[in-house]
mmCIF file of C-alpha atoms in Angstrom:
data_model
loop_
_atom_site.group_PDB
_atom_site.id
_atom_site.type_symbol
_atom_site.label_atom_id
_atom_site.label_comp_id
_atom_site.label_asym_id
_atom_site.label_seq_id
_atom_site.Cartn_x
_atom_site.Cartn_y
_atom_site.Cartn_z
ATOM 1 C CA MET A 1 -116.215 61.399 -121.014
ATOM 2 C CA SER A 2 -114.247 61.286 -124.290
ATOM 3 C CA THR A 3 -111.984 58.456 -125.459
ATOM 4 C CA SER A 4 -108.815 60.578 -124.995
ATOM 5 C CA THR A 5 -109.971 61.861 -121.539
ATOM 6 C CA THR A 6 -110.547 58.129 -120.525
ATOM 7 C CA LEU A 7 -107.361 56.949 -121.823
ATOM 8 C CA ASP A 8 -105.486 59.627 -120.085
ATOM 9 C CA LYS A 9 -107.209 58.739 -116.749
ATOM 10 C CA VAL A 10 -106.272 55.237 -117.312
ATOM 11 C CA GLY A 11 -102.623 56.212 -118.109
ATOM 12 C CA SER A 12 -102.599 58.356 -114.976
ATOM 13 C CA MET A 13 -103.541 55.242 -112.880
ATOM 14 C CA MET A 14 -100.988 52.830 -114.448
ATOM 15 C CA ASN A 15 -98.250 55.307 -113.886
ATOM 16 C CA THR A 16 -98.867 55.585 -110.226
ATOM 17 C CA THR A 17 -95.897 55.961 -108.003
ATOM 18 C CA CYS A 18 -96.630 52.476 -106.619
ATOM 19 C CA GLN A 19 -96.198 50.804 -110.067
ATOM 20 C CA VAL A 20 -93.101 48.505 -110.223
ATOM 21 C CA VAL A 21 -90.547 47.832 -112.722
ATOM 22 C CA ASP A 22 -91.283 45.235 -115.607
ATOM 23 C CA VAL A 23 -89.043 42.349 -113.941
ATOM 24 C CA ASP A 24 -91.706 42.184 -111.035
ATOM 25 C CA TRP A 25 -94.654 41.352 -113.255
ATOM 26 C CA PRO A 26 -96.162 37.926 -113.049
ATOM 27 C CA GLU A 27 -95.178 35.517 -115.996
ATOM 28 C CA ALA A 28 -97.741 35.095 -118.608
ATOM 29 C CA TRP A 29 -98.089 32.943 -121.656
ATOM 30 C CA TYR A 30 -100.602 31.790 -124.523
ATOM 31 C CA MET A 31 -102.716 28.726 -123.659
ATOM 32 C CA ILE A 32 -103.143 25.752 -125.660
ATOM 33 C CA GLU A 33 -106.629 25.292 -127.539
ATOM 34 C CA GLU A 34 -109.615 25.133 -125.103
ATOM 35 C CA GLU A 35 -110.539 21.589 -126.165
ATOM 36 C CA LYS A 36 -107.023 20.302 -125.293
ATOM 37 C CA ILE A 37 -107.552 21.570 -121.820
ATOM 38 C CA THR A 38 -107.902 18.393 -119.447
ATOM 39 C CA ASN A 39 -107.060 20.250 -116.096
ATOM 40 C CA GLN A 40 -107.708 23.854 -115.616
ATOM 41 C CA LYS A 41 -105.164 24.216 -112.714
ATOM 42 C CA MET A 42 -102.287 22.970 -114.830
ATOM 43 C CA GLU A 43 -100.216 25.511 -116.682
ATOM 44 C CA ASN A 44 -101.661 24.390 -120.074
ATOM 45 C CA ARG A 45 -98.640 26.287 -122.152
ATOM 46 C CA THR A 46 -98.394 25.818 -125.979
ATOM 47 C CA SER A 47 -95.231 23.882 -127.237
ATOM 48 C CA PRO A 48 -93.020 25.796 -127.768
ATOM 49 C CA ASN A 49 -94.038 28.291 -125.259
ATOM 50 C CA GLN A 50 -95.281 31.511 -126.252
ATOM 51 C CA LYS A 51 -94.485 34.025 -123.830
ATOM 52 C CA VAL A 52 -96.479 37.321 -123.370
ATOM 53 C CA SER A 53 -94.500 40.480 -122.527
ATOM 54 C CA VAL A 54 -95.213 42.848 -119.831
ATOM 55 C CA GLN A 55 -95.996 45.549 -122.628
ATOM 56 C CA ASP A 56 -98.483 42.991 -124.145
ATOM 57 C CA MET A 57 -100.079 42.887 -120.775
ATOM 58 C CA ARG A 58 -100.258 46.478 -120.482
ATOM 59 C CA ASP A 59 -101.615 46.669 -123.924
ATOM 60 C CA LEU A 60 -104.517 44.428 -122.859
ATOM 61 C CA GLY A 61 -105.324 46.898 -119.950
ATOM 62 C CA LEU A 62 -103.717 45.024 -117.064
ATOM 63 C CA GLY A 63 -102.337 46.672 -114.126
ATOM 64 C CA TYR A 64 -99.765 45.571 -111.548
ATOM 65 C CA TRP A 65 -98.251 46.339 -108.243
ATOM 66 C CA LYS A 66 -95.804 44.557 -105.956
ATOM 67 C CA MET A 67 -97.012 44.492 -102.364
ATOM 68 C CA ASP A 68 -95.318 43.375 -99.221
ATOM 69 C CA ALA A 69 -97.119 40.199 -98.336
ATOM 70 C CA GLU A 70 -94.214 39.146 -95.969
ATOM 71 C CA ASN A 71 -94.595 41.907 -93.270
ATOM 72 C CA TYR A 72 -98.322 42.595 -93.034
ATOM 73 C CA THR A 73 -101.042 39.806 -92.556
ATOM 74 C CA TYR A 74 -104.671 39.783 -92.998
ATOM 75 C CA PRO A 75 -107.617 37.587 -91.939
ATOM 76 C CA ILE A 76 -108.317 34.280 -93.601
ATOM 77 C CA LYS A 77 -111.860 35.531 -94.236
ATOM 78 C CA SER A 78 -113.238 39.063 -93.793
ATOM 79 C CA ILE A 79 -116.618 40.125 -95.652
ATOM 80 C CA PRO A 80 -116.245 42.955 -95.561
ATOM 81 C CA TRP A 81 -112.867 44.224 -94.679
ATOM 82 C CA ASP A 82 -112.473 48.075 -94.462
ATOM 83 C CA PRO A 83 -109.395 49.148 -96.658
ATOM 84 C CA LYS A 84 -108.990 52.079 -94.145
ATOM 85 C CA ASP A 85 -107.552 49.171 -91.713
ATOM 86 C CA ALA A 86 -104.478 48.852 -94.186
ATOM 87 C CA THR A 87 -101.280 49.423 -92.472
ATOM 88 C CA ASP A 88 -98.977 48.617 -95.402
ATOM 89 C CA PRO A 89 -97.866 51.963 -96.592
ATOM 90 C CA ARG A 90 -97.939 50.827 -100.336
ATOM 91 C CA LEU A 91 -101.446 49.436 -100.197
ATOM 92 C CA LYS A 92 -102.502 52.766 -98.204
ATOM 93 C CA ALA A 93 -101.046 54.827 -101.213
ATOM 94 C CA LEU A 94 -102.614 52.542 -103.886
ATOM 95 C CA ARG A 95 -106.006 52.661 -101.800
ATOM 96 C CA ASP A 96 -106.052 56.386 -101.726
ATOM 97 C CA GLU A 97 -104.685 57.143 -105.311
ATOM 98 C CA ARG A 98 -107.220 54.940 -106.897
ATOM 99 C CA GLY A 99 -110.048 55.375 -104.586
ATOM 100 C CA TYR A 100 -110.840 52.063 -103.130
ATOM 101 C CA SER A 101 -113.428 52.345 -100.591
ATOM 102 C CA TYR A 102 -114.642 48.606 -100.096
ATOM 103 C CA ALA A 103 -112.565 45.233 -99.588
ATOM 104 C CA ASP A 104 -113.091 41.805 -98.533
ATOM 105 C CA VAL A 105 -110.742 38.926 -97.960
ATOM 106 C CA LEU A 106 -111.154 35.294 -98.384
ATOM 107 C CA THR A 107 -109.313 32.036 -98.943
ATOM 108 C CA ILE A 108 -109.832 29.703 -101.665
ATOM 109 C CA HIS A 109 -108.993 26.302 -100.294
ATOM 110 C CA PRO A 110 -110.898 23.096 -99.248
ATOM 111 C CA ASP A 111 -110.757 23.732 -95.614
ATOM 112 C CA HIS A 112 -111.925 27.302 -95.953
ATOM 113 C CA LEU A 113 -114.336 27.572 -98.842
ATOM 114 C CA PRO A 114 -117.546 25.235 -98.463
ATOM 115 C CA GLY A 115 -118.343 23.700 -101.931
ATOM 116 C CA PHE A 116 -114.652 24.397 -102.970
ATOM 117 C CA ASP A 117 -114.921 22.220 -106.261
ATOM 118 C CA THR A 118 -118.099 24.007 -107.311
ATOM 119 C CA HIS A 119 -116.807 27.336 -106.658
ATOM 120 C CA VAL A 120 -113.704 26.801 -108.602
ATOM 121 C CA LYS A 121 -115.571 25.488 -111.525
ATOM 122 C CA ASN A 122 -117.775 28.554 -111.586
ATOM 123 C CA PHE A 123 -114.633 30.919 -111.258
ATOM 124 C CA PHE A 124 -113.533 29.379 -114.660
ATOM 125 C CA THR A 125 -116.505 30.352 -116.364
ATOM 126 C CA GLU A 126 -115.704 33.092 -119.183
ATOM 127 C CA HIS A 127 -117.251 36.677 -118.207
ATOM 128 C CA ILE A 128 -116.978 40.327 -118.129
ATOM 129 C CA HIS A 129 -117.480 42.974 -115.345
ATOM 130 C CA ASP A 130 -118.990 46.363 -115.527
ATOM 131 C CA ALA A 131 -116.360 47.600 -113.289
ATOM 132 C CA GLU A 132 -112.488 47.229 -112.728
ATOM 133 C CA GLU A 133 -111.511 43.823 -111.152
ATOM 134 C CA ILE A 134 -108.879 44.179 -108.463
ATOM 135 C CA ARG A 135 -107.103 41.114 -106.653
ATOM 136 C CA TYR A 136 -104.283 41.292 -104.243
ATOM 137 C CA ILE A 137 -102.776 37.878 -103.738
ATOM 138 C CA VAL A 138 -102.012 37.791 -100.015
ATOM 139 C CA ASN A 139 -100.681 34.291 -100.159
ATOM 140 C CA GLY A 140 -100.696 31.187 -102.440
ATOM 141 C CA SER A 141 -101.204 31.400 -105.996
ATOM 142 C CA GLY A 142 -103.479 30.971 -109.118
ATOM 143 C CA PHE A 143 -104.017 31.751 -112.663
ATOM 144 C CA PHE A 144 -106.083 34.714 -114.402
ATOM 145 C CA ASP A 145 -106.902 34.018 -117.892
ATOM 146 C CA VAL A 146 -107.669 37.050 -120.011
ATOM 147 C CA ARG A 147 -108.728 37.129 -123.919
ATOM 148 C CA ASP A 148 -106.545 38.936 -126.390
ATOM 149 C CA PRO A 149 -108.330 40.862 -129.120
ATOM 150 C CA LEU A 150 -107.870 37.826 -131.421
ATOM 151 C CA ASP A 151 -109.747 35.711 -128.775
ATOM 152 C CA ARG A 152 -106.742 33.819 -127.667
ATOM 153 C CA TRP A 153 -106.367 32.954 -124.064
ATOM 154 C CA VAL A 154 -103.467 34.440 -122.109
ATOM 155 C CA ARG A 155 -102.591 32.851 -118.994
ATOM 156 C CA VAL A 156 -101.209 34.987 -115.929
ATOM 157 C CA HIS A 157 -99.717 33.194 -112.963
ATOM 158 C CA VAL A 158 -100.288 35.410 -109.839
ATOM 159 C CA LYS A 159 -98.542 34.684 -106.638
ATOM 160 C CA LYS A 160 -97.939 35.979 -103.051
ATOM 161 C CA GLY A 161 -97.468 39.715 -103.120
ATOM 162 C CA ASP A 162 -99.096 40.331 -106.559
ATOM 163 C CA LEU A 163 -101.832 43.025 -107.031
ATOM 164 C CA MET A 164 -103.442 42.964 -110.567
ATOM 165 C CA THR A 165 -106.271 44.891 -112.007
ATOM 166 C CA LEU A 166 -108.298 43.709 -114.938
ATOM 167 C CA PRO A 167 -109.962 46.352 -117.030
ATOM 168 C CA GLU A 168 -113.883 46.733 -117.230
ATOM 169 C CA GLY A 169 -115.138 44.683 -120.107
ATOM 170 C CA ILE A 170 -112.206 42.469 -120.693
ATOM 171 C CA TYR A 171 -113.175 38.606 -121.070
ATOM 172 C CA HIS A 172 -111.709 36.615 -118.376
ATOM 173 C CA ARG A 173 -111.730 33.919 -115.942
ATOM 174 C CA PHE A 174 -109.828 32.555 -112.762
ATOM 175 C CA THR A 175 -108.677 29.338 -111.318
ATOM 176 C CA CYS A 176 -106.426 28.060 -108.429
ATOM 177 C CA ASP A 177 -103.271 26.225 -109.731
ATOM 178 C CA GLU A 178 -102.405 22.804 -108.438
ATOM 179 C CA THR A 179 -101.709 24.006 -105.075
ATOM 180 C CA ASP A 180 -105.362 24.403 -104.542
ATOM 181 C CA TYR A 181 -104.680 27.485 -102.276
ATOM 182 C CA ILE A 182 -105.101 31.180 -102.940
ATOM 183 C CA HIS A 183 -105.556 33.846 -100.041
ATOM 184 C CA ALA A 184 -106.842 36.995 -101.685
ATOM 185 C CA MET A 185 -108.218 40.342 -101.186
ATOM 186 C CA ARG A 186 -110.788 41.956 -103.508
ATOM 187 C CA MET A 187 -111.239 45.603 -103.676
ATOM 188 C CA PHE A 188 -113.857 47.986 -105.109
ATOM 189 C CA ILE A 189 -114.563 51.644 -105.818
ATOM 190 C CA GLY A 190 -117.783 52.456 -104.180
ATOM 191 C CA VAL A 191 -120.772 49.940 -103.850
ATOM 192 C CA PRO A 192 -119.386 46.370 -104.425
ATOM 193 C CA CYS A 193 -120.979 44.454 -107.259
ATOM 194 C CA TRP A 194 -119.262 40.993 -107.939
ATOM 195 C CA THR A 195 -121.938 39.447 -110.283
ATOM 196 C CA PRO A 196 -120.256 38.221 -113.438
ATOM 197 C CA ILE A 197 -121.716 38.728 -116.805
ATOM 198 C CA ASN A 198 -121.196 35.259 -118.519
ATOM 199 C CA ARG A 199 -120.277 35.260 -122.255
ATOM 200 C CA PHE A 200 -122.054 32.150 -122.892
ATOM 201 C CA ASP A 201 -124.812 30.479 -121.144
ATOM 202 C CA ASN A 202 -125.815 33.695 -119.964
ATOM 203 C CA PRO A 203 -129.180 33.188 -117.813
ATOM 204 C CA ASP A 204 -130.431 36.582 -118.615
ATOM 205 C CA GLY A 205 -129.709 36.389 -122.278
ATOM 206 C CA ILE A 206 -127.414 39.310 -122.439
ATOM 207 C CA ASP A 207 -124.998 39.772 -125.521
ATOM 208 C CA THR A 208 -121.846 40.525 -123.765
ATOM 209 C CA ASP A 209 -120.269 41.706 -127.173
ATOM 210 C CA ALA A 210 -122.984 44.529 -127.228
ATOM 211 C CA HIS A 211 -122.583 45.282 -123.523
ATOM 212 C CA ALA A 212 -121.525 49.014 -122.766
ATOM 213 C CA SER A 213 -118.489 47.822 -120.603
ATOM 214 C CA ARG A 214 -117.451 45.543 -123.642
ATOM 215 C CA LYS A 215 -117.673 48.242 -126.039
ATOM 216 C CA GLN A 216 -115.683 50.438 -124.184
ATOM 217 C CA TYR A 217 -112.816 47.812 -123.671
ATOM 218 C CA VAL A 218 -112.798 47.258 -127.421
ATOM 219 C CA CYS A 219 -112.360 50.970 -127.983
ATOM 220 C CA LEU A 220 -109.741 51.552 -125.516
ATOM 221 C CA TYR A 221 -107.664 48.269 -126.045
ATOM 222 C CA CYS A 222 -108.827 46.013 -128.773
ATOM 223 C CA MET A 223 -108.657 48.694 -131.463
ATOM 224 C CA PRO A 224 -105.253 50.079 -130.866
ATOM 225 C CA PHE A 225 -104.014 46.509 -130.335
ATOM 226 C CA MET A 226 -105.217 45.535 -133.952
ATOM 227 C CA GLU A 227 -103.876 48.803 -135.375
ATOM 228 C CA LYS A 228 -100.484 47.860 -133.822
ATOM 229 C CA LEU A 229 -100.624 44.274 -135.144
ATOM 230 C CA MET A 230 -101.593 45.390 -138.739
ATOM 231 C CA GLU A 231 -98.648 48.078 -138.635
ATOM 232 C CA ALA A 232 -96.247 45.416 -137.726
ATOM 233 C CA GLU A 233 -97.635 43.030 -140.624
ATOM 234 C CA LYS A 234 -97.247 45.915 -143.000
ATOM 235 C CA LYS A 235 -93.690 46.673 -141.921
ATOM 236 C CA GLU A 236 -92.691 42.960 -142.111
ATOM 237 C CA LYS A 237 -94.225 42.730 -145.795
ATOM 238 C CA GLU A 238 -92.393 45.927 -146.821
ATOM 239 C CA ALA A 239 -89.166 44.365 -145.316
ATOM 240 C CA ALA A 240 -89.695 41.091 -147.197
ATOM 241 C CA GLU A 241 -90.547 43.039 -150.556
ATOM 242 C CA THR A 242 -87.075 45.217 -150.081
ATOM 243 C CA LYS A 243 -85.188 41.911 -149.581
ATOM 244 C CA ALA A 244 -86.595 40.346 -152.637
ATOM 245 C CA GLU A 245 -85.552 43.156 -154.843
#
């Protein structure tokens, strides 16, 4: 599949009739340096706060939909959970348009997840997947951290009713926030494979930068991001030179 065809396909998915307006997207910001993080569950914003816009999130390949988590309920845990059982019309429409054929539901909380602390620590390990990642936050809240093309961490605060997709090949990690509670649905196209490919301390010795999924992500999102950044810097330089004349 050509790059242009893939971009057209991604664009079509992003412009689904279920897509919401910009104001509904979760809040996002740049994080402090890694070595300054003492508690992964805190907001860890820079000072002053550096907001990340909805367009910036879209440029990173993130997708977002607002679901009705008030009027539709889901089990505390169900592995698997058949997406054909969905009764929420928005979720059904998204399921059918994007071809989600598998789902499961789990609750990340000390009372519902044995070995809670170990799991939360593992979720915070930076990794990629060889497929899109889909999370519907049925209740509670937490943080998705994603790397931008300059290797900076962007923190996205997902909450009840948020459904977010992360593109194949993006460096990311996840953690609960300080509430220690998130009830989420994971969805997948075809046979599910949740195995993360760790960026560092990879037991299989995989070079994630050379992985096909990462190369695809760089081509689709990092290169356009860098081109946009260089164009902005060029315009800023030209404006400064004009002002100096």
